[in-house]
Short mmCIF file of C-alpha atoms and ligand atoms in Angstrom, two decimals:
data_model
loop_
_atom_site.label_atom_id
_atom_site.label_comp_id
_atom_site.label_asym_id
_atom_site.label_seq_id
_atom_site.Cartn_x
_atom_site.Cartn_y
_atom_site.Cartn_z
CA MET X 7 -31.77 17.92 -12.36
CA ARG X 8 -35.57 17.90 -12.33
CA ILE X 9 -37.54 21.14 -12.03
CA LYS X 10 -38.58 20.67 -8.40
CA PRO X 11 -35.10 20.27 -6.93
CA LEU X 12 -33.95 23.11 -9.18
CA ILE X 13 -36.61 25.44 -7.76
CA SER X 14 -35.85 24.41 -4.21
CA LEU X 15 -32.14 24.93 -4.94
CA MET X 16 -32.85 28.45 -6.20
CA LEU X 17 -35.08 29.22 -3.24
CA GLY X 18 -32.38 27.87 -1.03
CA PHE X 19 -29.82 30.31 -2.41
CA ILE X 20 -32.12 33.20 -1.53
CA ALA X 21 -32.82 31.92 1.97
CA ALA X 22 -29.34 30.67 2.73
CA THR X 23 -27.76 34.00 3.63
CA ALA X 24 -30.56 34.84 6.04
CA VAL X 25 -30.24 31.58 7.99
CA ALA X 26 -26.53 30.95 7.70
CA ALA X 27 -25.55 31.84 11.23
CA THR X 28 -28.23 29.69 12.83
CA THR X 29 -27.40 26.41 11.08
CA PRO X 30 -23.92 25.57 12.29
CA LEU X 31 -22.81 23.41 9.39
CA VAL X 32 -19.22 23.28 8.13
CA PRO X 33 -18.66 23.30 5.23
CA LYS X 34 -21.62 25.52 4.58
CA PRO X 35 -24.02 23.79 2.18
CA ALA X 36 -24.80 25.30 -1.20
CA SER X 37 -28.35 25.91 -0.02
CA VAL X 38 -30.06 25.80 3.40
CA THR X 39 -33.68 26.77 3.91
CA GLU X 40 -35.02 26.76 7.43
CA ILE X 41 -38.71 25.99 7.66
CA SER X 42 -41.04 26.06 10.61
CA GLY X 43 -41.54 23.11 12.93
CA GLU X 44 -39.31 20.48 14.40
CA PHE X 45 -38.67 16.75 14.17
CA ARG X 46 -38.47 14.73 17.36
CA PHE X 47 -36.59 11.42 17.24
CA SER X 48 -38.65 8.47 18.54
CA SER X 49 -37.41 5.78 20.84
CA PRO X 50 -36.48 3.81 18.77
CA THR X 51 -36.46 5.72 15.46
CA THR X 52 -37.28 3.72 12.33
CA TYR X 53 -35.17 3.90 9.17
CA SER X 54 -35.16 2.59 5.63
CA VAL X 55 -32.25 2.27 3.23
CA PRO X 56 -32.55 1.61 -0.53
CA ALA X 57 -31.07 -1.41 -2.25
CA TYR X 58 -27.85 -0.49 -4.04
CA ALA X 59 -25.09 -2.47 -5.78
CA GLY X 60 -22.94 -4.27 -3.22
CA ASP X 61 -25.27 -3.09 -0.44
CA SER X 62 -23.10 -0.01 -0.33
CA VAL X 63 -25.76 2.48 0.81
CA ALA X 64 -26.58 0.15 3.72
CA HIS X 65 -22.83 0.03 4.40
CA VAL X 66 -22.73 3.84 4.63
CA PHE X 67 -25.69 3.91 6.99
CA ASN X 68 -24.29 1.15 9.19
CA LEU X 69 -20.90 2.87 9.38
CA LEU X 70 -22.42 6.05 10.82
CA LYS X 71 -25.40 4.54 12.67
CA ALA X 72 -23.91 4.22 16.16
CA ASP X 73 -22.61 7.77 16.07
CA LEU X 74 -25.90 9.18 14.81
CA GLU X 75 -27.73 7.25 17.54
CA LYS X 76 -25.41 8.74 20.12
CA GLY X 77 -25.94 12.24 18.74
CA ALA X 78 -29.72 11.76 18.58
CA GLY X 79 -29.96 10.18 22.03
CA THR X 80 -31.91 7.16 20.80
CA THR X 81 -31.58 3.94 18.82
CA PHE X 82 -32.47 3.25 15.20
CA THR X 83 -34.38 0.22 13.99
CA PRO X 84 -35.28 -0.91 10.44
CA ALA X 85 -38.81 0.16 9.48
CA THR X 86 -41.49 -2.37 8.67
CA GLY X 87 -43.89 0.32 7.36
CA LYS X 88 -43.18 4.00 6.80
CA ALA X 89 -39.79 5.04 8.17
CA GLU X 90 -38.87 8.18 10.06
CA ILE X 91 -35.36 8.30 8.53
CA ASN X 92 -35.55 7.60 4.82
CA LEU X 93 -32.61 7.23 2.47
CA THR X 94 -33.92 7.43 -1.09
CA LEU X 95 -32.23 7.23 -4.46
CA ASN X 96 -32.43 10.27 -6.72
CA PRO X 97 -30.61 9.50 -9.97
CA ASP X 98 -30.77 13.15 -11.07
CA LEU X 99 -28.22 14.24 -8.49
CA GLY X 100 -24.49 14.42 -9.14
CA PRO X 101 -22.22 11.71 -7.66
CA GLU X 102 -21.41 13.64 -4.46
CA ALA X 103 -24.59 15.75 -4.22
CA TYR X 104 -27.41 15.21 -1.76
CA LEU X 105 -30.70 16.63 -0.56
CA LEU X 106 -31.54 16.54 3.13
CA SER X 107 -35.04 17.34 4.29
CA ILE X 108 -36.08 17.49 7.93
CA ASN X 109 -39.81 17.96 8.54
CA PRO X 110 -42.06 17.09 11.50
CA GLN X 111 -42.77 13.62 10.05
CA GLY X 112 -39.20 12.58 9.46
CA ILE X 113 -35.82 12.96 7.80
CA THR X 114 -35.20 12.22 4.13
CA ALA X 115 -31.75 12.00 2.58
CA ALA X 116 -31.63 11.69 -1.21
CA ALA X 117 -28.57 10.97 -3.36
CA SER X 118 -27.64 9.11 -6.53
CA ARG X 119 -24.57 7.34 -5.09
CA PRO X 120 -23.26 6.11 -1.74
CA ALA X 121 -20.96 9.15 -1.49
CA GLY X 122 -23.93 11.51 -1.57
CA PHE X 123 -25.61 9.57 1.25
CA PHE X 124 -22.37 9.67 3.22
CA TYR X 125 -22.27 13.46 2.94
CA ALA X 126 -25.97 13.79 3.77
CA LEU X 127 -25.42 11.77 6.94
CA GLN X 128 -22.29 13.77 7.82
CA THR X 129 -24.47 16.88 7.59
CA LEU X 130 -27.13 15.26 9.78
CA ARG X 131 -24.47 14.30 12.29
CA GLN X 132 -23.37 17.94 12.55
CA LEU X 133 -26.97 18.97 13.27
CA LEU X 134 -27.25 16.60 16.24
CA PRO X 135 -26.65 18.02 19.71
CA PHE X 136 -23.60 15.94 20.76
CA THR X 137 -24.24 16.83 24.39
CA THR X 138 -25.25 14.50 27.20
CA GLN X 139 -29.00 14.15 26.92
CA THR X 140 -31.67 12.18 28.69
CA ALA X 141 -34.36 12.26 25.96
CA PRO X 142 -34.25 11.78 22.17
CA ALA X 143 -33.15 14.97 20.40
CA THR X 144 -35.29 17.34 18.36
CA LEU X 145 -34.11 19.03 15.20
CA PRO X 146 -35.40 22.21 13.57
CA CYS X 147 -36.98 21.58 10.17
CA LEU X 148 -35.01 22.54 7.10
CA GLU X 149 -34.24 21.72 3.48
CA ILE X 150 -30.66 21.38 2.25
CA ALA X 151 -29.57 21.01 -1.37
CA ASP X 152 -25.84 20.50 -1.51
CA ALA X 153 -22.94 19.56 -3.77
CA PRO X 154 -19.21 20.30 -3.65
CA ARG X 155 -17.48 23.10 -5.49
CA PHE X 156 -14.32 21.04 -6.18
CA GLY X 157 -13.70 17.35 -6.82
CA TRP X 158 -10.30 17.48 -5.03
CA ARG X 159 -10.65 18.38 -1.36
CA GLY X 160 -7.31 17.36 0.02
CA PHE X 161 -5.17 17.11 3.09
CA MET X 162 -1.50 16.09 3.05
CA LEU X 163 0.26 14.57 6.05
CA ASP X 164 4.06 14.34 6.19
CA GLU X 165 5.00 11.21 8.12
CA GLY X 166 8.61 11.25 6.91
CA ARG X 167 9.80 13.71 9.57
CA HIS X 168 7.61 12.22 12.29
CA ILE X 169 5.31 9.22 12.14
CA PHE X 170 2.02 9.26 14.03
CA GLY X 171 0.86 5.67 13.52
CA LYS X 172 -2.22 3.89 12.22
CA ASP X 173 -4.65 5.00 14.93
CA GLU X 174 -3.81 8.65 14.45
CA VAL X 175 -3.99 8.39 10.66
CA LYS X 176 -7.48 6.94 11.07
CA LYS X 177 -8.39 9.85 13.34
CA VAL X 178 -7.13 12.27 10.70
CA LEU X 179 -9.26 10.47 8.11
CA ASP X 180 -12.28 10.83 10.42
CA MET X 181 -11.63 14.56 10.72
CA MET X 182 -11.39 14.86 6.96
CA ALA X 183 -14.59 12.87 6.48
CA ALA X 184 -16.49 15.02 8.99
CA TYR X 185 -15.70 18.02 6.79
CA LYS X 186 -16.37 16.19 3.50
CA MET X 187 -12.73 16.12 2.37
CA ASN X 188 -11.91 13.33 -0.03
CA ARG X 189 -8.18 13.13 -0.88
CA PHE X 190 -5.59 12.01 1.68
CA HIS X 191 -2.16 12.79 0.29
CA TRP X 192 0.21 10.60 2.29
CA HIS X 193 3.78 11.95 2.22
CA LEU X 194 5.59 8.72 3.08
CA THR X 195 9.25 9.40 2.33
CA GLU X 196 11.67 12.08 3.37
CA ASP X 197 15.34 12.80 4.03
CA GLN X 198 14.56 11.98 7.68
CA GLY X 199 12.66 8.72 7.17
CA TRP X 200 11.28 6.19 4.67
CA ARG X 201 7.93 5.03 6.05
CA ILE X 202 6.55 2.38 3.68
CA GLU X 203 7.60 -1.25 3.40
CA ILE X 204 8.97 -2.11 -0.06
CA LYS X 205 9.52 -5.85 -0.19
CA LYS X 206 12.16 -5.80 -2.91
CA TYR X 207 14.27 -3.25 -0.99
CA PRO X 208 13.98 -4.16 2.73
CA LYS X 209 16.76 -1.82 3.81
CA LEU X 210 14.54 1.15 2.87
CA THR X 211 12.77 0.51 6.18
CA GLU X 212 15.44 -1.51 8.09
CA VAL X 213 17.85 1.41 7.66
CA GLY X 214 15.82 4.26 6.15
CA ALA X 215 12.97 4.23 8.72
CA GLN X 216 15.30 4.63 11.72
CA ARG X 217 17.37 7.58 12.82
CA GLY X 218 19.42 8.82 15.73
CA SER X 219 17.26 11.75 16.86
CA LYS X 220 13.61 12.14 17.75
CA SER X 221 13.50 15.92 17.31
CA LEU X 222 15.21 17.32 14.24
CA GLY X 223 18.07 19.75 14.45
CA TRP X 224 17.65 23.22 13.01
CA ARG X 225 20.27 25.96 12.91
CA LYS X 226 21.72 26.11 16.46
CA MET X 227 19.27 23.47 17.72
CA GLU X 228 21.15 20.15 17.94
CA PRO X 229 19.58 16.70 17.31
CA ASP X 230 18.68 15.01 20.63
CA THR X 231 20.36 11.56 20.03
CA VAL X 232 17.13 9.68 20.96
CA ALA X 233 16.63 6.61 18.70
CA TYR X 234 13.49 7.18 16.62
CA GLY X 235 11.74 5.30 13.85
CA GLY X 236 8.75 3.49 12.42
CA PHE X 237 7.08 2.57 9.17
CA TYR X 238 3.89 1.12 7.71
CA THR X 239 3.87 -2.47 6.50
CA GLN X 240 2.02 -3.23 3.29
CA ASP X 241 -0.75 -4.77 5.43
CA ASP X 242 -0.99 -1.51 7.39
CA ILE X 243 -1.26 0.39 4.12
CA ARG X 244 -4.10 -1.85 2.90
CA GLU X 245 -5.90 -1.33 6.21
CA ILE X 246 -5.62 2.46 5.96
CA VAL X 247 -6.64 2.54 2.29
CA ALA X 248 -9.75 0.47 3.13
CA TYR X 249 -10.57 2.67 6.14
CA ALA X 250 -10.30 5.75 3.92
CA ALA X 251 -12.39 4.16 1.15
CA ASP X 252 -15.21 3.55 3.64
CA ARG X 253 -15.19 7.31 4.19
CA PHE X 254 -15.04 8.19 0.46
CA ILE X 255 -11.45 9.32 0.79
CA GLU X 256 -8.94 8.30 -1.86
CA VAL X 257 -5.36 7.85 -0.67
CA VAL X 258 -2.71 9.49 -2.85
CA PRO X 259 0.73 8.18 -1.87
CA GLU X 260 3.75 10.40 -2.34
CA ILE X 261 7.20 8.95 -2.86
CA ASP X 262 9.27 12.13 -3.04
CA ILE X 263 12.02 11.50 -5.61
CA PRO X 264 14.73 12.36 -6.59
CA GLY X 265 15.14 15.06 -3.89
CA HIS X 266 14.29 14.62 -0.22
CA THR X 267 15.76 11.12 -0.46
CA GLN X 268 18.64 11.09 2.00
CA ALA X 269 17.02 8.25 4.03
CA ALA X 270 16.76 6.08 0.89
CA VAL X 271 20.32 7.00 -0.13
CA ALA X 272 21.51 5.96 3.35
CA ALA X 273 19.78 2.59 2.88
CA TYR X 274 21.13 1.88 -0.61
CA PRO X 275 24.13 4.16 -1.29
CA GLU X 276 25.46 1.67 -3.84
CA LEU X 277 22.34 2.17 -5.99
CA LEU X 278 21.29 5.72 -5.24
CA ALA X 279 24.15 7.93 -4.07
CA CYS X 280 25.95 10.35 -6.35
CA ASP X 281 29.02 9.68 -4.15
CA PRO X 282 28.68 6.07 -2.86
CA GLU X 283 32.26 6.16 -1.56
CA ASN X 284 31.22 8.63 1.17
CA PRO X 285 29.22 7.77 4.34
CA HIS X 286 25.45 8.42 4.22
CA GLU X 287 22.99 8.43 7.13
CA VAL X 288 19.30 9.13 7.64
CA TRP X 289 19.18 12.89 8.15
CA LEU X 290 18.86 14.32 11.66
CA MET X 291 18.31 17.90 10.58
CA GLN X 292 15.45 19.95 9.14
CA GLY X 293 15.81 21.67 5.77
CA VAL X 294 16.63 20.50 2.26
CA SER X 295 19.36 17.88 2.04
CA PRO X 296 21.76 18.00 -0.92
CA ASP X 297 22.03 14.18 -0.77
CA VAL X 298 19.69 13.41 -3.67
CA MET X 299 19.41 10.30 -5.87
CA ASN X 300 21.78 9.87 -8.79
CA VAL X 301 19.17 9.97 -11.54
CA ALA X 302 21.77 9.12 -14.20
CA ASN X 303 22.49 5.73 -12.62
CA PRO X 304 20.35 3.06 -14.38
CA ALA X 305 20.21 1.13 -11.07
CA ALA X 306 18.50 4.10 -9.39
CA VAL X 307 15.97 4.37 -12.22
CA GLN X 308 15.29 0.62 -11.98
CA MET X 309 14.79 0.91 -8.22
CA ALA X 310 12.25 3.71 -8.72
CA LYS X 311 10.39 1.55 -11.26
CA ASP X 312 10.38 -1.40 -8.85
CA ILE X 313 9.00 0.79 -6.07
CA ILE X 314 6.22 2.04 -8.36
CA ASP X 315 5.39 -1.58 -9.19
CA GLU X 316 4.83 -2.28 -5.48
CA LEU X 317 2.83 0.91 -4.93
CA VAL X 318 0.33 0.41 -7.74
CA PRO X 319 -1.54 -2.58 -6.25
CA LEU X 320 -1.54 -1.00 -2.78
CA PHE X 321 -3.09 2.29 -3.86
CA PRO X 322 -5.97 1.87 -6.33
CA PHE X 323 -6.61 5.60 -6.84
CA PRO X 324 -5.48 6.53 -10.36
CA TYR X 325 -2.99 9.20 -9.20
CA LEU X 326 0.53 8.79 -7.83
CA HIS X 327 2.59 11.69 -6.44
CA LEU X 328 6.31 11.54 -7.21
CA GLY X 329 7.28 14.70 -5.34
CA GLY X 330 9.77 16.80 -7.23
CA ASP X 331 10.16 19.74 -4.85
CA GLU X 332 13.40 21.22 -3.55
CA CYS X 333 15.87 19.02 -5.38
CA PRO X 334 19.35 20.60 -5.26
CA THR X 335 21.42 19.81 -8.36
CA ASP X 336 24.89 20.36 -6.76
CA LYS X 337 25.70 16.64 -6.54
CA TRP X 338 24.63 16.09 -10.17
CA GLU X 339 26.82 18.97 -11.28
CA ALA X 340 29.80 17.27 -9.59
CA ASN X 341 29.03 13.79 -10.95
CA ALA X 342 30.50 12.64 -14.29
CA GLN X 343 27.61 10.26 -15.04
CA CYS X 344 25.08 13.10 -14.57
CA VAL X 345 27.10 15.58 -16.61
CA ALA X 346 27.36 13.04 -19.46
CA GLN X 347 23.63 12.32 -19.33
CA LEU X 348 22.76 16.01 -19.45
CA ASP X 349 24.89 16.31 -22.56
CA SER X 350 23.27 13.24 -24.11
CA ILE X 351 19.76 14.70 -23.73
CA GLY X 352 20.96 17.94 -25.34
CA SER X 353 20.37 20.23 -22.38
CA THR X 354 22.42 22.53 -20.19
CA ASN X 355 19.75 22.83 -17.46
CA PHE X 356 20.47 20.30 -14.68
CA ARG X 357 16.77 20.36 -13.75
CA ASP X 358 16.17 18.48 -17.01
CA LEU X 359 17.90 15.43 -15.52
CA GLN X 360 14.97 15.30 -13.11
CA LEU X 361 12.46 15.58 -15.97
CA ASN X 362 14.31 12.91 -17.92
CA PHE X 363 14.12 10.64 -14.86
CA TYR X 364 10.36 11.21 -14.60
CA LYS X 365 10.01 10.56 -18.34
CA GLN X 366 11.49 7.10 -17.84
CA LEU X 367 9.10 6.44 -14.95
CA ASN X 368 6.15 7.69 -16.95
CA ASP X 369 7.19 5.47 -19.89
CA HIS X 370 7.35 2.56 -17.47
CA MET X 371 3.83 3.36 -16.27
CA ALA X 372 2.63 3.39 -19.87
CA THR X 373 3.72 -0.25 -20.28
CA LYS X 374 1.21 -1.35 -17.63
CA PRO X 375 -2.32 -2.56 -18.33
CA GLU X 376 -4.76 0.37 -18.36
CA SER X 377 -6.17 -0.41 -14.88
CA ASP X 378 -2.68 -0.27 -13.34
CA ARG X 379 -1.65 3.03 -14.89
CA ARG X 380 -1.44 6.01 -12.58
CA LYS X 381 -1.39 9.67 -13.54
CA LEU X 382 1.57 11.48 -12.06
CA ILE X 383 1.43 14.46 -9.72
CA PHE X 384 4.43 16.69 -9.05
CA TRP X 385 5.22 19.73 -6.93
CA ASN X 386 5.44 22.87 -9.00
CA GLU X 387 9.26 23.13 -9.18
CA VAL X 388 9.02 20.57 -11.98
CA LEU X 389 7.82 23.42 -14.19
CA HIS X 390 11.42 24.73 -14.12
CA GLY X 391 12.54 21.85 -16.32
CA ASN X 392 11.55 20.87 -19.85
CA THR X 393 8.05 19.53 -19.25
CA ASP X 394 7.73 18.65 -22.93
CA MET X 395 9.41 15.39 -21.90
CA LEU X 396 6.20 14.47 -20.02
CA PRO X 397 2.62 14.10 -21.25
CA SER X 398 0.35 17.07 -20.56
CA ASP X 399 -1.95 14.92 -18.38
CA ILE X 400 0.36 15.34 -15.38
CA THR X 401 -0.95 17.32 -12.42
CA ILE X 402 0.95 20.14 -10.78
CA MET X 403 0.49 20.63 -7.06
CA ALA X 404 1.16 24.34 -6.61
CA TRP X 405 2.72 25.37 -3.30
CA VAL X 406 5.46 28.00 -3.81
CA GLY X 407 4.13 31.04 -5.64
CA ALA X 408 1.06 28.83 -5.89
CA ASP X 409 -1.39 31.01 -7.80
CA LYS X 410 1.17 31.90 -10.47
CA ALA X 411 2.49 28.34 -10.76
CA ALA X 412 -1.00 26.87 -11.03
CA LEU X 413 -1.87 29.34 -13.77
CA ASP X 414 1.35 28.45 -15.58
CA ALA X 415 0.51 24.73 -15.35
CA ALA X 416 -3.09 25.25 -16.49
CA GLY X 417 -1.85 27.38 -19.39
CA ARG X 418 0.38 24.44 -20.44
CA GLY X 419 -2.67 22.16 -20.50
CA MET X 420 -1.93 20.42 -17.20
CA THR X 421 -4.35 20.01 -14.33
CA THR X 422 -3.44 21.63 -11.03
CA ILE X 423 -4.21 21.64 -7.31
CA LEU X 424 -3.91 24.74 -5.15
CA SER X 425 -1.98 24.13 -1.91
CA PRO X 426 -0.41 27.55 -1.28
CA GLN X 427 2.30 27.46 1.38
CA ILE X 428 0.92 30.71 2.72
CA PRO X 429 -1.67 30.18 4.14
CA TYR X 430 -2.50 26.48 3.50
CA TYR X 431 0.50 24.94 5.31
CA ILE X 432 -1.45 24.33 8.47
CA ASN X 433 1.57 23.02 10.36
CA ARG X 434 2.68 26.65 10.70
CA LYS X 435 1.89 28.46 13.96
CA GLN X 436 -1.74 29.36 14.01
CA SER X 437 -1.50 32.40 16.24
CA PRO X 438 1.03 34.99 17.34
CA LEU X 439 0.10 34.29 20.99
CA ALA X 440 2.99 33.65 23.40
CA THR X 441 1.29 30.35 24.30
CA GLU X 442 1.57 29.00 20.73
CA PRO X 443 3.82 25.89 20.67
CA VAL X 444 6.97 26.03 18.54
CA SER X 445 6.43 25.43 14.85
CA GLN X 446 7.28 27.25 11.64
CA GLY X 447 6.13 30.78 10.90
CA ALA X 448 5.28 33.83 12.96
CA GLY X 449 1.67 32.94 13.68
CA THR X 450 0.26 34.79 10.70
CA GLU X 451 -1.42 31.68 9.24
CA THR X 452 -4.41 32.27 11.50
CA LEU X 453 -7.80 30.66 11.05
CA GLU X 454 -8.94 33.89 9.41
CA ALA X 455 -5.98 34.03 7.01
CA VAL X 456 -6.51 30.41 6.01
CA TYR X 457 -10.24 30.98 5.56
CA ASN X 458 -9.78 34.11 3.47
CA TYR X 459 -7.64 32.53 0.75
CA VAL X 460 -9.69 32.70 -2.44
CA PRO X 461 -9.12 29.82 -4.89
CA LEU X 462 -9.22 30.69 -8.59
CA LYS X 463 -8.85 34.43 -7.96
CA ASN X 464 -8.32 36.13 -11.35
CA VAL X 465 -8.16 32.79 -13.19
CA PRO X 466 -9.77 33.08 -16.65
CA ALA X 467 -12.97 31.03 -16.90
CA ASN X 468 -11.62 28.94 -19.78
CA LEU X 469 -8.97 27.48 -17.44
CA HIS X 470 -11.24 26.66 -14.48
CA ASP X 471 -11.64 23.03 -15.51
CA LYS X 472 -7.85 22.57 -15.07
CA TYR X 473 -8.15 23.34 -11.35
CA LEU X 474 -8.99 20.07 -9.63
CA GLY X 475 -9.34 21.69 -6.23
CA VAL X 476 -7.56 22.72 -3.07
CA GLN X 477 -5.46 21.05 -0.40
CA ALA X 478 -4.09 21.82 3.06
CA ASN X 479 -0.59 20.50 3.73
CA PHE X 480 0.95 19.48 7.03
CA TRP X 481 4.75 19.13 7.44
CA SER X 482 5.90 17.55 10.64
CA GLU X 483 9.43 18.86 11.29
CA TYR X 484 8.43 20.23 14.70
CA VAL X 485 5.39 18.08 15.33
CA ILE X 486 6.04 14.86 17.23
CA THR X 487 2.79 14.14 19.09
CA PRO X 488 -0.77 13.50 17.84
CA GLU X 489 -2.02 16.20 20.25
CA PHE X 490 0.11 18.86 18.58
CA LEU X 491 -0.83 17.60 15.11
CA GLU X 492 -4.52 17.97 15.94
CA TYR X 493 -3.99 21.32 17.67
CA LEU X 494 -2.46 22.77 14.51
CA MET X 495 -4.96 21.08 12.18
CA MET X 496 -8.08 22.18 13.98
CA PRO X 497 -9.99 24.22 13.25
CA ARG X 498 -7.97 25.31 10.20
CA LEU X 499 -8.68 22.05 8.35
CA ALA X 500 -12.36 22.98 8.47
CA ALA X 501 -11.58 26.38 6.90
CA VAL X 502 -9.84 24.70 3.94
CA ALA X 503 -12.65 22.17 3.68
CA GLU X 504 -15.10 25.02 3.29
CA ALA X 505 -13.03 26.59 0.48
CA ALA X 506 -13.08 23.19 -1.20
CA TRP X 507 -16.81 22.60 -0.83
CA THR X 508 -18.77 25.84 -0.57
CA PRO X 509 -19.45 28.24 -3.45
CA GLN X 510 -17.22 31.30 -3.07
CA ASN X 511 -20.20 33.70 -3.01
CA LEU X 512 -21.51 32.03 0.17
CA ARG X 513 -18.22 32.21 2.07
CA ASP X 514 -17.84 34.75 4.84
CA TYR X 515 -15.35 34.55 7.69
CA SER X 516 -17.47 35.90 10.53
CA ASP X 517 -20.31 33.58 9.55
CA PHE X 518 -17.86 30.64 9.42
CA ARG X 519 -16.47 31.58 12.82
CA THR X 520 -19.93 31.50 14.36
CA ARG X 521 -20.60 28.09 12.85
CA ILE X 522 -17.25 26.52 13.78
CA ARG X 523 -17.56 27.81 17.35
CA ALA X 524 -20.95 26.12 17.63
CA GLN X 525 -19.16 22.84 16.88
CA GLU X 526 -17.01 22.87 20.00
CA PRO X 527 -19.17 20.19 21.73
CA MET X 528 -18.78 17.95 18.68
CA LEU X 529 -14.99 18.38 18.65
CA ARG X 530 -14.87 17.53 22.35
CA ALA X 531 -17.24 14.58 21.97
CA ARG X 532 -14.99 13.17 19.28
CA ASP X 533 -11.87 13.77 21.34
CA TRP X 534 -10.19 15.92 18.71
CA ASN X 535 -7.69 18.41 20.01
CA PHE X 536 -7.93 21.95 18.64
CA ALA X 537 -6.60 25.48 19.14
CA PRO X 538 -8.74 26.69 22.06
CA HIS X 539 -8.17 30.39 21.46
CA GLU X 540 -10.34 30.16 18.35
CA PHE X 541 -13.28 29.16 20.54
CA MET X 542 -12.96 31.84 23.22
CA ASN X 543 -15.05 34.97 23.30
CA GLU X 544 -13.16 38.22 22.91
C1 LIG P 604 7.14 21.64 -0.18
O1 LIG P 604 6.65 22.37 0.67
N1 LIG P 604 8.46 21.44 -0.18
C2 LIG P 604 6.33 20.98 -1.17
#
């Protein structure tokens, strides 16, 4: 970084605390300096965009232009001379960093890459009034120097239990993009539904994507017998991946194997079941099904390899999530093939059958050309098996006992992502109010509790580079409608986004609350549902 931006960055840190509450940006930028004066948009307002490989900076501007025009209450037109909105290249900035300067003469956004411009314009969009207006808007002058804390700023959506469809997934991606999140972890398979077309195994969706109950049974709550189903074709997947890429979001697919696979077992019992002689159906209940894949059957291993081969060209991001959570071993313990395989690998820990299965999949990945190889991500239960069977470049997504598990993974040389069940499972009730719709939990995962989680607490500095970032997770056992999905997500998604982006020393809940409340008009303008109690005055 050159001296000038460095000085303005340092000045910004000093000024930022004083002005935080008046600049309602979420996530809070690394540095905001308010300066005197204001910029008034013209009618029309001129802009200029730098040349960049593939015209990709122009693509970013064009993607957001209509929305920015709406927010500014005017139209934008390319400049012939000096422009009022200037996008300029600054090669000294990091790939996601940006500078945004608003002064009486105009607005300048500087970045080294398209992603930085995208984030600069997302910041600008949050500064715009988003209320009905009759004249072009004015903005207070300020200087922002900003860059993310973490490279992994994730959100996971479970569409196995309930599927929300392409339009809603795009809306979720828009919400993520507004808060500068960049990893969409798509949980596409579950005991209760297989949601992605695999051409070599059509019954995965013909059978595995359908079930005989819309709501899922739980304890005394019976399934409702309403036919329910749905899945994404490979064309749908390509459309979503492209939509996400336009918003600088990488899609990380999760095929959860060998546990949470009852829907797949129901589709292909002859290949996957530990007890193919018994009936198998897509599960109608919540919980953890014991009906897991028979990992000792070579046909099951081959099927997993074939599925990976279809996933790789659909999802270009170099990570693939293979699940690994909550995999009961009871059926393996009762299966002669599994018992024999455990003996043959010289172990007495049935969890090692799961690790041995992953080893074969990882070996398969290693046979691919470099550009087709994907690094594997697993839930942290995998640490209970012999991880020496896998390379140390796997990533552990830590959810149960997350801080401890992540530290364990980092200590073993693996990278890790913090997605602590409490409080980052934002499908759990977000208030103890009697009006809160039914979901998991007692309402203790409030906006404040989510906000106040501190990533990397007590982690030795020499392990920090193993922590890729943080992620909110959303499980959909109780959540059937897009309205309820959005209600539970918002505004807690924004709280996680701030943990992912903003330096810890600038984070403060009451300051965040003031800023997020100021965004209510934007949430309404974008037609995003949210928990209204978080926006009411006490
Ligand atoms: C999980 O919550 N079972 C990853």
